[in-house]
């Protein structure tokens, strides 16, 4: 479906972030792209999107099969304009009829009273579910998703997992959500020392990421002894504590701040 032939992934000013080597995406592959923040994951996703949507303008070393129907979603849901309305988005893009469009929107958790309001007034979860609805209605055969679970609640995440698994969809996605990655992915690409390499499992990457978070927590202990930094709390939730109650997560992080070994039972999912 997609061939990467040692493409250079760079910053906007041309600084090299990494090279892809020679890799392929085949039918049925559900590939998670792993790497630290700033490594260039989103840049690669955009390059693959361009290879599908505008091959004449794309990097010559990234080629996509012409028959691909792309389902794209980024973490900011930028394809959904705040000034547009949910009903207008669905009605304009798909020939459904107003009644069917309203029914689908209601099924996605966007009530009739919200369907004609600006998208900018939706909650993050509602906007995410609208994005997933639009994605599904396009009936893509290749998904390109950048942090798709950022604004999804548990039901929304499970629906996305089912969508990808039941239809045996091919996809390249970026996610730091361990439970989502475990449920969906069957291949793993890691950005490591300016190269894109395939690895057998994401667990080493997640373990290193958690070690870095713990190290940061200990470093900041003296400057923030009485409260948990929101940045650390957020990163821990993304990497390892997706379904852990906040009170137990706080206990776990307090132990880290005090230089103690946290109780593993505090991070078990109920």
PDB file of C-alpha atoms in Angstrom:
ATOM      1  CA  UNK A   1       0.000   0.000   0.000  1.00  0.00           C
ATOM      2  CA  UNK A   2       2.768   2.455   0.950  1.00  0.00           C
ATOM      3  CA  UNK A   3       6.517   2.238   0.289  1.00  0.00           C
ATOM      4  CA  UNK A   4       9.119   4.246   2.172  1.00  0.00           C
ATOM      5  CA  UNK A   5      12.432   4.267   0.314  1.00  0.00           C
ATOM      6  CA  UNK A   6      14.870   5.897   2.743  1.00  0.00           C
ATOM      7  CA  UNK A   7      12.931   9.160   2.809  1.00  0.00           C
ATOM      8  CA  UNK A   8      14.408  12.034   4.827  1.00  0.00           C
ATOM      9  CA  UNK A   9      12.075  13.453   7.459  1.00  0.00           C
ATOM     10  CA  UNK A  10      13.080  17.016   8.277  1.00  0.00           C
ATOM     11  CA  UNK A  11      11.962  20.087  10.174  1.00  0.00           C
ATOM     12  CA  UNK A  12      10.465  22.983   8.171  1.00  0.00           C
ATOM     13  CA  UNK A  13      13.930  24.595   7.978  1.00  0.00           C
ATOM     14  CA  UNK A  14      15.449  21.418   6.510  1.00  0.00           C
ATOM     15  CA  UNK A  15      17.126  19.972   9.612  1.00  0.00           C
ATOM     16  CA  UNK A  16      17.206  16.187   9.396  1.00  0.00           C
ATOM     17  CA  UNK A  17      15.142  14.423  12.062  1.00  0.00           C
ATOM     18  CA  UNK A  18      15.528  10.856  10.789  1.00  0.00           C
ATOM     19  CA  UNK A  19      15.589   8.677   7.690  1.00  0.00           C
ATOM     20  CA  UNK A  20      12.973   6.005   7.143  1.00  0.00           C
ATOM     21  CA  UNK A  21      15.147   3.299   5.609  1.00  0.00           C
ATOM     22  CA  UNK A  22      13.259   0.965   3.268  1.00  0.00           C
ATOM     23  CA  UNK A  23       9.938  -0.092   4.786  1.00  0.00           C
ATOM     24  CA  UNK A  24       6.505  -1.123   3.550  1.00  0.00           C
ATOM     25  CA  UNK A  25       2.905  -0.933   4.728  1.00  0.00           C
ATOM     26  CA  UNK A  26       0.916  -3.923   3.487  1.00  0.00           C
ATOM     27  CA  UNK A  27      -2.752  -4.870   3.581  1.00  0.00           C
ATOM     28  CA  UNK A  28      -3.780  -5.685   7.139  1.00  0.00           C
ATOM     29  CA  UNK A  29      -0.822  -3.931   8.781  1.00  0.00           C
ATOM     30  CA  UNK A  30      -1.727  -1.829  11.807  1.00  0.00           C
ATOM     31  CA  UNK A  31       1.520  -0.004  12.499  1.00  0.00           C
ATOM     32  CA  UNK A  32       2.184   2.209  15.511  1.00  0.00           C
ATOM     33  CA  UNK A  33       4.866   4.855  15.104  1.00  0.00           C
ATOM     34  CA  UNK A  34       6.823   5.282  18.340  1.00  0.00           C
ATOM     35  CA  UNK A  35       9.303   7.942  19.398  1.00  0.00           C
ATOM     36  CA  UNK A  36       9.814  10.767  21.885  1.00  0.00           C
ATOM     37  CA  UNK A  37       8.116  14.123  21.460  1.00  0.00           C
ATOM     38  CA  UNK A  38       9.800  16.150  18.759  1.00  0.00           C
ATOM     39  CA  UNK A  39      11.292  13.116  17.016  1.00  0.00           C
ATOM     40  CA  UNK A  40       9.282  13.711  13.847  1.00  0.00           C
ATOM     41  CA  UNK A  41       6.292  11.364  14.086  1.00  0.00           C
ATOM     42  CA  UNK A  42       3.750  13.934  12.972  1.00  0.00           C
ATOM     43  CA  UNK A  43       6.055  15.078  10.169  1.00  0.00           C
ATOM     44  CA  UNK A  44       6.144  11.540   8.761  1.00  0.00           C
ATOM     45  CA  UNK A  45       2.370  11.188   9.057  1.00  0.00           C
ATOM     46  CA  UNK A  46       1.941  14.388   7.040  1.00  0.00           C
ATOM     47  CA  UNK A  47       4.376  13.170   4.400  1.00  0.00           C
ATOM     48  CA  UNK A  48       2.469   9.898   3.994  1.00  0.00           C
ATOM     49  CA  UNK A  49      -0.793  11.839   3.791  1.00  0.00           C
ATOM     50  CA  UNK A  50       0.615  13.967   0.996  1.00  0.00           C
ATOM     51  CA  UNK A  51       1.775  10.849  -0.853  1.00  0.00           C
ATOM     52  CA  UNK A  52      -1.836   9.614  -0.821  1.00  0.00           C
ATOM     53  CA  UNK A  53      -3.688  12.902  -1.415  1.00  0.00           C
ATOM     54  CA  UNK A  54      -1.246  14.771  -3.682  1.00  0.00           C
ATOM     55  CA  UNK A  55       1.379  12.350  -5.051  1.00  0.00           C
ATOM     56  CA  UNK A  56       2.693  14.864  -7.584  1.00  0.00           C
ATOM     57  CA  UNK A  57       3.734  17.161  -4.710  1.00  0.00           C
ATOM     58  CA  UNK A  58       4.928  14.430  -2.335  1.00  0.00           C
ATOM     59  CA  UNK A  59       8.437  13.272  -1.487  1.00  0.00           C
ATOM     60  CA  UNK A  60       9.610  11.035  -4.318  1.00  0.00           C
ATOM     61  CA  UNK A  61      10.772   8.428  -1.804  1.00  0.00           C
ATOM     62  CA  UNK A  62       7.286   7.854  -0.379  1.00  0.00           C
ATOM     63  CA  UNK A  63       4.828   6.203  -2.741  1.00  0.00           C
ATOM     64  CA  UNK A  64       1.232   5.127  -2.152  1.00  0.00           C
ATOM     65  CA  UNK A  65      -1.018   2.803  -4.138  1.00  0.00           C
ATOM     66  CA  UNK A  66      -3.459   4.938  -6.172  1.00  0.00           C
ATOM     67  CA  UNK A  67      -6.450   2.887  -4.985  1.00  0.00           C
ATOM     68  CA  UNK A  68      -6.045   3.985  -1.351  1.00  0.00           C
ATOM     69  CA  UNK A  69      -9.023   5.716   0.252  1.00  0.00           C
ATOM     70  CA  UNK A  70      -7.586   7.690   3.136  1.00  0.00           C
ATOM     71  CA  UNK A  71      -9.116   8.083   6.557  1.00  0.00           C
ATOM     72  CA  UNK A  72      -7.070  10.821   8.238  1.00  0.00           C
ATOM     73  CA  UNK A  73      -7.371  12.272  11.705  1.00  0.00           C
ATOM     74  CA  UNK A  74      -4.897  14.436  13.615  1.00  0.00           C
ATOM     75  CA  UNK A  75      -4.720  15.133  17.327  1.00  0.00           C
ATOM     76  CA  UNK A  76      -6.106  18.646  16.899  1.00  0.00           C
ATOM     77  CA  UNK A  77      -9.015  17.500  14.679  1.00  0.00           C
ATOM     78  CA  UNK A  78      -8.017  20.290  12.325  1.00  0.00           C
ATOM     79  CA  UNK A  79     -10.311  19.058   9.538  1.00  0.00           C
ATOM     80  CA  UNK A  80     -13.282  20.203  11.628  1.00  0.00           C
ATOM     81  CA  UNK A  81     -13.586  23.986  11.494  1.00  0.00           C
ATOM     82  CA  UNK A  82     -14.868  25.603  14.688  1.00  0.00           C
ATOM     83  CA  UNK A  83     -17.240  27.814  12.706  1.00  0.00           C
ATOM     84  CA  UNK A  84     -18.856  24.882  10.865  1.00  0.00           C
ATOM     85  CA  UNK A  85     -21.710  22.839  12.364  1.00  0.00           C
ATOM     86  CA  UNK A  86     -21.920  19.061  12.857  1.00  0.00           C
ATOM     87  CA  UNK A  87     -25.011  18.800  10.666  1.00  0.00           C
ATOM     88  CA  UNK A  88     -23.433  20.839   7.873  1.00  0.00           C
ATOM     89  CA  UNK A  89     -20.217  18.782   7.951  1.00  0.00           C
ATOM     90  CA  UNK A  90     -22.028  15.473   7.617  1.00  0.00           C
ATOM     91  CA  UNK A  91     -24.660  16.684   5.130  1.00  0.00           C
ATOM     92  CA  UNK A  92     -22.123  18.417   2.894  1.00  0.00           C
ATOM     93  CA  UNK A  93     -19.690  15.544   2.630  1.00  0.00           C
ATOM     94  CA  UNK A  94     -22.117  12.634   2.398  1.00  0.00           C
ATOM     95  CA  UNK A  95     -25.436  12.180   0.588  1.00  0.00           C
ATOM     96  CA  UNK A  96     -27.440  10.944   3.542  1.00  0.00           C
ATOM     97  CA  UNK A  97     -30.491  13.169   3.815  1.00  0.00           C
ATOM     98  CA  UNK A  98     -31.131  15.338   6.850  1.00  0.00           C
ATOM     99  CA  UNK A  99     -33.004  12.721   8.884  1.00  0.00           C
ATOM    100  CA  UNK A 100     -30.287  10.114   8.454  1.00  0.00           C
ATOM    101  CA  UNK A 101     -27.560  12.662   9.178  1.00  0.00           C
ATOM    102  CA  UNK A 102     -29.298  13.750  12.383  1.00  0.00           C
ATOM    103  CA  UNK A 103     -29.732  10.128  13.457  1.00  0.00           C
ATOM    104  CA  UNK A 104     -26.051   9.345  12.933  1.00  0.00           C
ATOM    105  CA  UNK A 105     -25.002  12.452  14.835  1.00  0.00           C
ATOM    106  CA  UNK A 106     -27.283  11.553  17.734  1.00  0.00           C
ATOM    107  CA  UNK A 107     -25.799   8.057  17.751  1.00  0.00           C
ATOM    108  CA  UNK A 108     -22.359   9.661  18.042  1.00  0.00           C
ATOM    109  CA  UNK A 109     -23.444  11.544  21.159  1.00  0.00           C
ATOM    110  CA  UNK A 110     -24.252  14.877  19.512  1.00  0.00           C
ATOM    111  CA  UNK A 111     -27.835  15.694  20.420  1.00  0.00           C
ATOM    112  CA  UNK A 112     -30.318  17.475  18.185  1.00  0.00           C
ATOM    113  CA  UNK A 113     -29.874  20.663  20.174  1.00  0.00           C
ATOM    114  CA  UNK A 114     -26.132  20.717  19.354  1.00  0.00           C
ATOM    115  CA  UNK A 115     -26.222  19.665  15.709  1.00  0.00           C
ATOM    116  CA  UNK A 116     -26.742  23.154  14.293  1.00  0.00           C
ATOM    117  CA  UNK A 117     -24.375  24.879  16.725  1.00  0.00           C
ATOM    118  CA  UNK A 118     -20.764  25.758  15.848  1.00  0.00           C
ATOM    119  CA  UNK A 119     -18.329  22.890  16.287  1.00  0.00           C
ATOM    120  CA  UNK A 120     -16.235  25.198  18.457  1.00  0.00           C
ATOM    121  CA  UNK A 121     -18.919  24.897  21.147  1.00  0.00           C
ATOM    122  CA  UNK A 122     -18.639  21.105  21.360  1.00  0.00           C
ATOM    123  CA  UNK A 123     -16.683  19.447  24.140  1.00  0.00           C
ATOM    124  CA  UNK A 124     -13.410  17.764  23.264  1.00  0.00           C
ATOM    125  CA  UNK A 125     -15.092  14.361  23.475  1.00  0.00           C
ATOM    126  CA  UNK A 126     -18.012  15.384  21.261  1.00  0.00           C
ATOM    127  CA  UNK A 127     -15.661  16.827  18.669  1.00  0.00           C
ATOM    128  CA  UNK A 128     -13.600  13.634  18.716  1.00  0.00           C
ATOM    129  CA  UNK A 129     -16.710  11.484  18.203  1.00  0.00           C
ATOM    130  CA  UNK A 130     -17.773  13.732  15.321  1.00  0.00           C
ATOM    131  CA  UNK A 131     -14.341  13.272  13.771  1.00  0.00           C
ATOM    132  CA  UNK A 132     -14.604   9.493  14.123  1.00  0.00           C
ATOM    133  CA  UNK A 133     -18.089   9.535  12.553  1.00  0.00           C
ATOM    134  CA  UNK A 134     -16.829  11.485   9.536  1.00  0.00           C
ATOM    135  CA  UNK A 135     -13.877   9.131   9.282  1.00  0.00           C
ATOM    136  CA  UNK A 136     -16.134   6.052   9.309  1.00  0.00           C
ATOM    137  CA  UNK A 137     -18.534   7.475   6.714  1.00  0.00           C
ATOM    138  CA  UNK A 138     -15.667   7.885   4.262  1.00  0.00           C
ATOM    139  CA  UNK A 139     -15.265   4.064   4.293  1.00  0.00           C
ATOM    140  CA  UNK A 140     -11.465   4.270   4.052  1.00  0.00           C
ATOM    141  CA  UNK A 141      -9.216   1.310   3.334  1.00  0.00           C
ATOM    142  CA  UNK A 142      -6.197   3.020   4.930  1.00  0.00           C
ATOM    143  CA  UNK A 143      -6.212   4.961   8.191  1.00  0.00           C
ATOM    144  CA  UNK A 144      -3.620   7.582   9.069  1.00  0.00           C
ATOM    145  CA  UNK A 145      -4.183   8.687  12.665  1.00  0.00           C
ATOM    146  CA  UNK A 146      -2.149  11.035  14.874  1.00  0.00           C
ATOM    147  CA  UNK A 147      -3.001  10.559  18.580  1.00  0.00           C
ATOM    148  CA  UNK A 148      -6.594   9.484  17.797  1.00  0.00           C
ATOM    149  CA  UNK A 149      -7.536   8.745  21.432  1.00  0.00           C
ATOM    150  CA  UNK A 150      -6.506  12.130  22.864  1.00  0.00           C
ATOM    151  CA  UNK A 151     -10.079  13.373  23.324  1.00  0.00           C
ATOM    152  CA  UNK A 152     -11.983  10.078  23.313  1.00  0.00           C
ATOM    153  CA  UNK A 153     -13.692   8.655  26.374  1.00  0.00           C
ATOM    154  CA  UNK A 154     -13.490   4.920  27.045  1.00  0.00           C
ATOM    155  CA  UNK A 155     -16.576   4.124  24.930  1.00  0.00           C
ATOM    156  CA  UNK A 156     -15.193   6.170  22.050  1.00  0.00           C
ATOM    157  CA  UNK A 157     -11.825   4.455  22.272  1.00  0.00           C
ATOM    158  CA  UNK A 158     -13.431   1.012  22.281  1.00  0.00           C
ATOM    159  CA  UNK A 159     -15.507   1.967  19.241  1.00  0.00           C
ATOM    160  CA  UNK A 160     -12.377   3.051  17.382  1.00  0.00           C
ATOM    161  CA  UNK A 161     -10.603  -0.174  18.322  1.00  0.00           C
ATOM    162  CA  UNK A 162     -13.558  -2.182  17.025  1.00  0.00           C
ATOM    163  CA  UNK A 163     -13.632  -0.154  13.811  1.00  0.00           C
ATOM    164  CA  UNK A 164      -9.991  -0.917  13.092  1.00  0.00           C
ATOM    165  CA  UNK A 165     -10.113  -4.570  14.152  1.00  0.00           C
ATOM    166  CA  UNK A 166     -13.440  -5.732  12.708  1.00  0.00           C
ATOM    167  CA  UNK A 167     -12.753  -4.355   9.243  1.00  0.00           C
ATOM    168  CA  UNK A 168      -9.132  -5.557   9.309  1.00  0.00           C
ATOM    169  CA  UNK A 169      -8.161  -2.007   8.403  1.00  0.00           C
ATOM    170  CA  UNK A 170      -4.645  -1.078   7.381  1.00  0.00           C
ATOM    171  CA  UNK A 171      -3.282   1.896   9.279  1.00  0.00           C
ATOM    172  CA  UNK A 172      -0.303   3.925  10.383  1.00  0.00           C
ATOM    173  CA  UNK A 173      -0.927   5.655  13.680  1.00  0.00           C
ATOM    174  CA  UNK A 174       0.800   7.619  16.401  1.00  0.00           C
ATOM    175  CA  UNK A 175      -0.246   6.919  19.970  1.00  0.00           C
ATOM    176  CA  UNK A 176       1.248   6.954  23.468  1.00  0.00           C
ATOM    177  CA  UNK A 177      -1.837   5.190  24.850  1.00  0.00           C
ATOM    178  CA  UNK A 178      -0.512   1.816  25.950  1.00  0.00           C
ATOM    179  CA  UNK A 179      -3.878   0.042  26.162  1.00  0.00           C
ATOM    180  CA  UNK A 180      -4.885   1.266  22.706  1.00  0.00           C
ATOM    181  CA  UNK A 181      -1.542   0.284  21.188  1.00  0.00           C
ATOM    182  CA  UNK A 182      -1.738  -3.190  22.711  1.00  0.00           C
ATOM    183  CA  UNK A 183      -5.291  -3.711  21.476  1.00  0.00           C
ATOM    184  CA  UNK A 184      -4.815  -2.518  17.916  1.00  0.00           C
ATOM    185  CA  UNK A 185      -1.244  -2.759  16.639  1.00  0.00           C
ATOM    186  CA  UNK A 186       0.431  -5.718  14.956  1.00  0.00           C
ATOM    187  CA  UNK A 187       3.632  -3.932  13.885  1.00  0.00           C
ATOM    188  CA  UNK A 188       5.793  -1.285  15.563  1.00  0.00           C
ATOM    189  CA  UNK A 189       8.119   1.312  14.061  1.00  0.00           C
ATOM    190  CA  UNK A 190      10.490   3.197  16.363  1.00  0.00           C
ATOM    191  CA  UNK A 191      12.421   6.398  15.684  1.00  0.00           C
ATOM    192  CA  UNK A 192      15.812   5.626  17.184  1.00  0.00           C
ATOM    193  CA  UNK A 193      19.040   7.585  16.654  1.00  0.00           C
ATOM    194  CA  UNK A 194      17.740   9.304  13.522  1.00  0.00           C
ATOM    195  CA  UNK A 195      16.633   6.044  11.925  1.00  0.00           C
ATOM    196  CA  UNK A 196      13.204   4.444  11.615  1.00  0.00           C
ATOM    197  CA  UNK A 197      13.480   0.812  12.645  1.00  0.00           C
ATOM    198  CA  UNK A 198      10.984  -1.998  13.160  1.00  0.00           C
ATOM    199  CA  UNK A 199      10.818  -3.525  16.642  1.00  0.00           C
ATOM    200  CA  UNK A 200       9.030  -6.602  17.945  1.00  0.00           C
ATOM    201  CA  UNK A 201       7.196  -4.856  20.781  1.00  0.00           C
ATOM    202  CA  UNK A 202       6.481  -1.353  22.130  1.00  0.00           C
ATOM    203  CA  UNK A 203       7.175  -2.360  25.717  1.00  0.00           C
ATOM    204  CA  UNK A 204      10.819  -1.266  25.834  1.00  0.00           C
ATOM    205  CA  UNK A 205       9.859   2.166  24.500  1.00  0.00           C
ATOM    206  CA  UNK A 206       7.070   2.561  27.052  1.00  0.00           C
ATOM    207  CA  UNK A 207       9.370   1.401  29.867  1.00  0.00           C
ATOM    208  CA  UNK A 208      12.008   3.965  28.865  1.00  0.00           C
ATOM    209  CA  UNK A 209       9.352   6.667  28.679  1.00  0.00           C
ATOM    210  CA  UNK A 210       8.116   5.847  32.180  1.00  0.00           C
ATOM    211  CA  UNK A 211      11.680   5.809  33.508  1.00  0.00           C
ATOM    212  CA  UNK A 212      12.171   9.296  32.092  1.00  0.00           C
ATOM    213  CA  UNK A 213       8.969  10.498  33.768  1.00  0.00           C
ATOM    214  CA  UNK A 214      10.067   9.056  37.109  1.00  0.00           C
ATOM    215  CA  UNK A 215      13.473  10.670  36.745  1.00  0.00           C
ATOM    216  CA  UNK A 216      11.849  14.013  36.030  1.00  0.00           C
ATOM    217  CA  UNK A 217       9.616  13.607  39.080  1.00  0.00           C
ATOM    218  CA  UNK A 218      12.583  12.952  41.371  1.00  0.00           C
ATOM    219  CA  UNK A 219      14.504  15.885  39.897  1.00  0.00           C
ATOM    220  CA  UNK A 220      11.590  18.223  40.554  1.00  0.00           C
ATOM    221  CA  UNK A 221      10.953  16.926  44.072  1.00  0.00           C
ATOM    222  CA  UNK A 222      12.839  19.725  45.824  1.00  0.00           C
ATOM    223  CA  UNK A 223      11.264  22.516  43.822  1.00  0.00           C
ATOM    224  CA  UNK A 224       7.705  21.148  43.949  1.00  0.00           C
ATOM    225  CA  UNK A 225       7.513  19.119  47.168  1.00  0.00           C
ATOM    226  CA  UNK A 226       3.843  19.640  47.968  1.00  0.00           C
ATOM    227  CA  UNK A 227       2.020  19.222  44.672  1.00  0.00           C
ATOM    228  CA  UNK A 228       2.054  17.034  41.594  1.00  0.00           C
ATOM    229  CA  UNK A 229       3.039  18.869  38.402  1.00  0.00           C
ATOM    230  CA  UNK A 230       0.216  18.674  35.871  1.00  0.00           C
ATOM    231  CA  UNK A 231       2.689  17.881  33.108  1.00  0.00           C
ATOM    232  CA  UNK A 232       3.943  14.772  34.919  1.00  0.00           C
ATOM    233  CA  UNK A 233       0.419  13.690  35.833  1.00  0.00           C
ATOM    234  CA  UNK A 234      -0.690  14.046  32.210  1.00  0.00           C
ATOM    235  CA  UNK A 235       2.280  12.139  30.829  1.00  0.00           C
ATOM    236  CA  UNK A 236       1.861   9.307  33.335  1.00  0.00           C
ATOM    237  CA  UNK A 237      -1.809   8.978  32.419  1.00  0.00           C
ATOM    238  CA  UNK A 238      -0.886   8.738  28.738  1.00  0.00           C
ATOM    239  CA  UNK A 239       1.892   6.210  29.184  1.00  0.00           C
ATOM    240  CA  UNK A 240       0.895   3.853  31.943  1.00  0.00           C
ATOM    241  CA  UNK A 241      -2.119   4.859  34.004  1.00  0.00           C
ATOM    242  CA  UNK A 242      -4.935   5.196  31.487  1.00  0.00           C
ATOM    243  CA  UNK A 243      -7.679   3.689  33.639  1.00  0.00           C
ATOM    244  CA  UNK A 244      -6.282   4.227  37.139  1.00  0.00           C
ATOM    245  CA  UNK A 245      -8.394   6.359  39.527  1.00  0.00           C
ATOM    246  CA  UNK A 246      -6.857   9.768  40.143  1.00  0.00           C
ATOM    247  CA  UNK A 247      -6.513   9.193  43.895  1.00  0.00           C
ATOM    248  CA  UNK A 248      -4.415   6.074  43.400  1.00  0.00           C
ATOM    249  CA  UNK A 249      -2.378   7.734  40.696  1.00  0.00           C
ATOM    250  CA  UNK A 250      -1.651  10.566  43.139  1.00  0.00           C
ATOM    251  CA  UNK A 251      -0.470   8.053  45.747  1.00  0.00           C
ATOM    252  CA  UNK A 252       1.790   6.436  43.179  1.00  0.00           C
ATOM    253  CA  UNK A 253       3.368   9.710  42.143  1.00  0.00           C
ATOM    254  CA  UNK A 254       3.754  10.871  45.730  1.00  0.00           C
ATOM    255  CA  UNK A 255       5.858   7.778  46.371  1.00  0.00           C
ATOM    256  CA  UNK A 256       7.988   8.657  43.349  1.00  0.00           C
ATOM    257  CA  UNK A 257       8.500  12.218  44.637  1.00  0.00           C
ATOM    258  CA  UNK A 258       9.624  10.821  47.964  1.00  0.00           C
ATOM    259  CA  UNK A 259      12.173   8.589  46.283  1.00  0.00           C
ATOM    260  CA  UNK A 260      10.287   5.432  47.274  1.00  0.00           C
ATOM    261  CA  UNK A 261       9.309   2.396  45.222  1.00  0.00           C
ATOM    262  CA  UNK A 262       5.561   2.778  44.498  1.00  0.00           C
ATOM    263  CA  UNK A 263       3.135  -0.013  45.328  1.00  0.00           C
ATOM    264  CA  UNK A 264       2.244  -1.815  42.040  1.00  0.00           C
ATOM    265  CA  UNK A 265      -1.281  -2.381  43.371  1.00  0.00           C
ATOM    266  CA  UNK A 266      -1.875   1.369  43.130  1.00  0.00           C
ATOM    267  CA  UNK A 267      -1.697   1.188  39.340  1.00  0.00           C
ATOM    268  CA  UNK A 268      -3.816  -1.907  38.763  1.00  0.00           C
ATOM    269  CA  UNK A 269      -6.825  -1.283  36.549  1.00  0.00           C
ATOM    270  CA  UNK A 270     -10.186  -1.996  38.140  1.00  0.00           C
TER     271      UNK A 270
END
